[in-house]
mmCIF file of C-alpha atoms in Angstrom:
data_model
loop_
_atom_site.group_PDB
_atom_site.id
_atom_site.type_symbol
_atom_site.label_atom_id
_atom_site.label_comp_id
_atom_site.label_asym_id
_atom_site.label_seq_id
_atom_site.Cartn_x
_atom_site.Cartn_y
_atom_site.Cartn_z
ATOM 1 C CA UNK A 1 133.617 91.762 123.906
ATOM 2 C CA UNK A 2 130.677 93.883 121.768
ATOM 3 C CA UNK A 3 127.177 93.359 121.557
ATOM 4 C CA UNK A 4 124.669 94.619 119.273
ATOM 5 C CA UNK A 5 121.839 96.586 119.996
ATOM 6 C CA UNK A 6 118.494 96.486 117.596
ATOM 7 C CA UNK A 7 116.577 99.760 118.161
ATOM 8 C CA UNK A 8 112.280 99.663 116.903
ATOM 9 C CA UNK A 9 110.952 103.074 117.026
ATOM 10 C CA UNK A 10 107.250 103.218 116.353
ATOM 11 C CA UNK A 11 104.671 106.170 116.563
ATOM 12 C CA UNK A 12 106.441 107.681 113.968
ATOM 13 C CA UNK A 13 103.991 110.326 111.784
ATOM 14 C CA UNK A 14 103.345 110.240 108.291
ATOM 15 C CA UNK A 15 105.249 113.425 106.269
ATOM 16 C CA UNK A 16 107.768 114.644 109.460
ATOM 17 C CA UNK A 17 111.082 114.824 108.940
ATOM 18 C CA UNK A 18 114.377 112.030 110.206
ATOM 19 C CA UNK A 19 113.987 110.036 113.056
ATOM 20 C CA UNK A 20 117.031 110.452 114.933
ATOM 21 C CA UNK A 21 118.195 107.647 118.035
ATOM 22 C CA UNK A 22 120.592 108.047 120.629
ATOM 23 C CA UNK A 23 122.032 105.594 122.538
ATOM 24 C CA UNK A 24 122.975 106.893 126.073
ATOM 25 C CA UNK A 25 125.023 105.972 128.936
ATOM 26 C CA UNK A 26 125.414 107.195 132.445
ATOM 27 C CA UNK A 27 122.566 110.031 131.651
ATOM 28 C CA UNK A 28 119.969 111.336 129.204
ATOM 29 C CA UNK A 29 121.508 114.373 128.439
ATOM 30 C CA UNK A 30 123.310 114.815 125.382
ATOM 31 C CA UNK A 31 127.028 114.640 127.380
ATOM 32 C CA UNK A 32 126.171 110.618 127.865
ATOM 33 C CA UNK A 33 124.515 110.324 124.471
ATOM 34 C CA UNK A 34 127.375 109.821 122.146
ATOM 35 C CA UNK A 35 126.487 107.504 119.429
ATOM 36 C CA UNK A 36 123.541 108.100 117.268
ATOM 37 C CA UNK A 37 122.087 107.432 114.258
ATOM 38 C CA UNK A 38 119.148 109.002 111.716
ATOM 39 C CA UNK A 39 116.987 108.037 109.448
ATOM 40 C CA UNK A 40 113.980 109.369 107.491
ATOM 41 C CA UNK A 41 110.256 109.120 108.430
ATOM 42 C CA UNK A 42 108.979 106.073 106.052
ATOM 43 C CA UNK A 43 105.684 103.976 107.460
ATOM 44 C CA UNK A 44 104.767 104.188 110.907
ATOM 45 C CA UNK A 45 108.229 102.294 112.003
ATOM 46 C CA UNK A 46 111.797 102.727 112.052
ATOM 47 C CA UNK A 47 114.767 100.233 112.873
ATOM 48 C CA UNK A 48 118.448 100.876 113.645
ATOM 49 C CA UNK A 49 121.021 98.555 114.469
ATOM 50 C CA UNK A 50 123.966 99.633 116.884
ATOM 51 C CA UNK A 51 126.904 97.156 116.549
ATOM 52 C CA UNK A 52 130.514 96.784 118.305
ATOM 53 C CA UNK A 53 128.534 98.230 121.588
ATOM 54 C CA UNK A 54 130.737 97.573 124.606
ATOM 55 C CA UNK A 55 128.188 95.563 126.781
ATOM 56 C CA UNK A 56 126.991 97.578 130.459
ATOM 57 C CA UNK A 57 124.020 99.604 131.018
ATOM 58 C CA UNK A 58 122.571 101.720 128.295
ATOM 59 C CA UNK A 59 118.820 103.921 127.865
ATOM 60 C CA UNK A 60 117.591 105.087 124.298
ATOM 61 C CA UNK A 61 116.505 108.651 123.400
ATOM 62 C CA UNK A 62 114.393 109.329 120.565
ATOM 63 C CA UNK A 63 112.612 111.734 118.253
ATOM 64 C CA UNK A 64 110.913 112.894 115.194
ATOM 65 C CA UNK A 65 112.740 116.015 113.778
ATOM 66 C CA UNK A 66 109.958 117.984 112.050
ATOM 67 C CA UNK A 67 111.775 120.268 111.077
ATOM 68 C CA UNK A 68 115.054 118.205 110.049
ATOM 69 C CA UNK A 69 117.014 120.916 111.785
ATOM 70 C CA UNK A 70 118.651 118.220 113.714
ATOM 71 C CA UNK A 71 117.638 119.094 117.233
ATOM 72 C CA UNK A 72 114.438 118.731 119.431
ATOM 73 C CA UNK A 73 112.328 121.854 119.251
ATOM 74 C CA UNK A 74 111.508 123.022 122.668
ATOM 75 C CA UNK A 75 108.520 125.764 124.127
ATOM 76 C CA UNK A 76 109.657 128.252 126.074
ATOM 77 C CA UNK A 77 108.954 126.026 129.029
ATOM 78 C CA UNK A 78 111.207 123.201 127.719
ATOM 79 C CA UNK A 79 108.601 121.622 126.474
ATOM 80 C CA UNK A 80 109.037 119.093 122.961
ATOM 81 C CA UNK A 81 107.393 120.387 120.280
ATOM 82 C CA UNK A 82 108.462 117.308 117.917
ATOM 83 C CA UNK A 83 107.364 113.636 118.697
ATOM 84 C CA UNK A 84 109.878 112.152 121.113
ATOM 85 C CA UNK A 85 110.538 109.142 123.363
ATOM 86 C CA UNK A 86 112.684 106.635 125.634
ATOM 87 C CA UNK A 87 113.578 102.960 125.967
ATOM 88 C CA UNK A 88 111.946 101.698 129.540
ATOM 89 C CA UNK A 89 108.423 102.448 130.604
ATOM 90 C CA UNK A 90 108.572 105.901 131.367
ATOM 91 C CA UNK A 91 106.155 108.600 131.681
ATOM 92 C CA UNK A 92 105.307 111.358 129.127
ATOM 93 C CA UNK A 93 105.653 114.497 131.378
ATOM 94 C CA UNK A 94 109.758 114.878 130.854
ATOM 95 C CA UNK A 95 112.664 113.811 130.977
ATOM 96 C CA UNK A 96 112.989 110.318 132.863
ATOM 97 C CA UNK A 97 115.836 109.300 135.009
ATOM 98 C CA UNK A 98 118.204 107.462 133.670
ATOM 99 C CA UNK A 99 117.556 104.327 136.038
ATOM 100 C CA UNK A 100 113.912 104.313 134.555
ATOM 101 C CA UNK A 101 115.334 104.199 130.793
ATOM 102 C CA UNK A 102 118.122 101.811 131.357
ATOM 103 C CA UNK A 103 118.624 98.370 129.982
ATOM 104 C CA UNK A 104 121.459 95.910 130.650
ATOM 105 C CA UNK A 105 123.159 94.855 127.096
ATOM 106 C CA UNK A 106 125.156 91.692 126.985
ATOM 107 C CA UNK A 107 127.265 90.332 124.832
ATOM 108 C CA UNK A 108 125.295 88.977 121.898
ATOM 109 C CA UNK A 109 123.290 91.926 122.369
ATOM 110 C CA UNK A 110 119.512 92.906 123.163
ATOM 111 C CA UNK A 111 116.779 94.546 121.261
ATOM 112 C CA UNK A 112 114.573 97.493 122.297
ATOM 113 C CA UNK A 113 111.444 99.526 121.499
ATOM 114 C CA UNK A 114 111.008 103.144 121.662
ATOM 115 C CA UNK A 115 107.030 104.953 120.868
ATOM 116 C CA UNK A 116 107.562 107.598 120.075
ATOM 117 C CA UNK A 117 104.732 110.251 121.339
ATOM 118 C CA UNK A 118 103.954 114.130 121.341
ATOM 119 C CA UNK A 119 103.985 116.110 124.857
ATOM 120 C CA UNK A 120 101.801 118.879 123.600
ATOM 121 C CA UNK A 121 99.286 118.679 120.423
ATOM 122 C CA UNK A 122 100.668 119.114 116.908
ATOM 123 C CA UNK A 123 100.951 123.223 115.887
#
């Protein structure tokens, strides 16, 4: 059995670089984030389509790279420099847990939205 799994990432800003998604399992780290996909910054939204997804319980990690140099820029704090975001309503001040990410997909599949948002004002 597969599902598929419709991804809408908004808050996306004009003239950054790729949007990348990752969808995650088990964690938010990038261990349990295995499958991914990019693509660039066009408009204010974004959609990506994850098909042949074993149904269970999945999150979504997202983020403007800026930079395009394919990972999240980071203060010395661990802080994102780079617009970035979840699936679930979660909080802007880190990391969430997984549990407040997390979705159930079922077989035919689900459909999510991630905004995405800055932690600290643009440089």
């Amino acid at each position: 059995m597969a599902a598929t799994l419709k991804v809408e990432v908004d808050g996306i800003e004009p003239g950054g670089g790729p949007v990348r998604v990752a969808l995650c399992q088990g964690g938010l780290s990038e261990p349990f984030c295995t499958r991914g996909d990019e693509e660039p910054a066009s408009g204010g939204r974004a959609s990506f389509t994850f098909r042949d997804v074993a149904p269970g319980t999945y999150a979504v990690a997202a983020f403007q790279d800026a930079n395009a140099n394919g990972r999240i820029d980071r203060t010395g704090l661990g802080l994102p420099l780079e617009p970035y975001g979840f699936s679930g309503a979660v909080a802007r001040r880190g990391r969430p847990d997984f549990s407040d990410a997390a979705f159930a997909l079922q077989e035919p599949g689900a459909a999510v939205r991630v905004r995405l948002a800055r932690a600290l004002p643009r440089r």
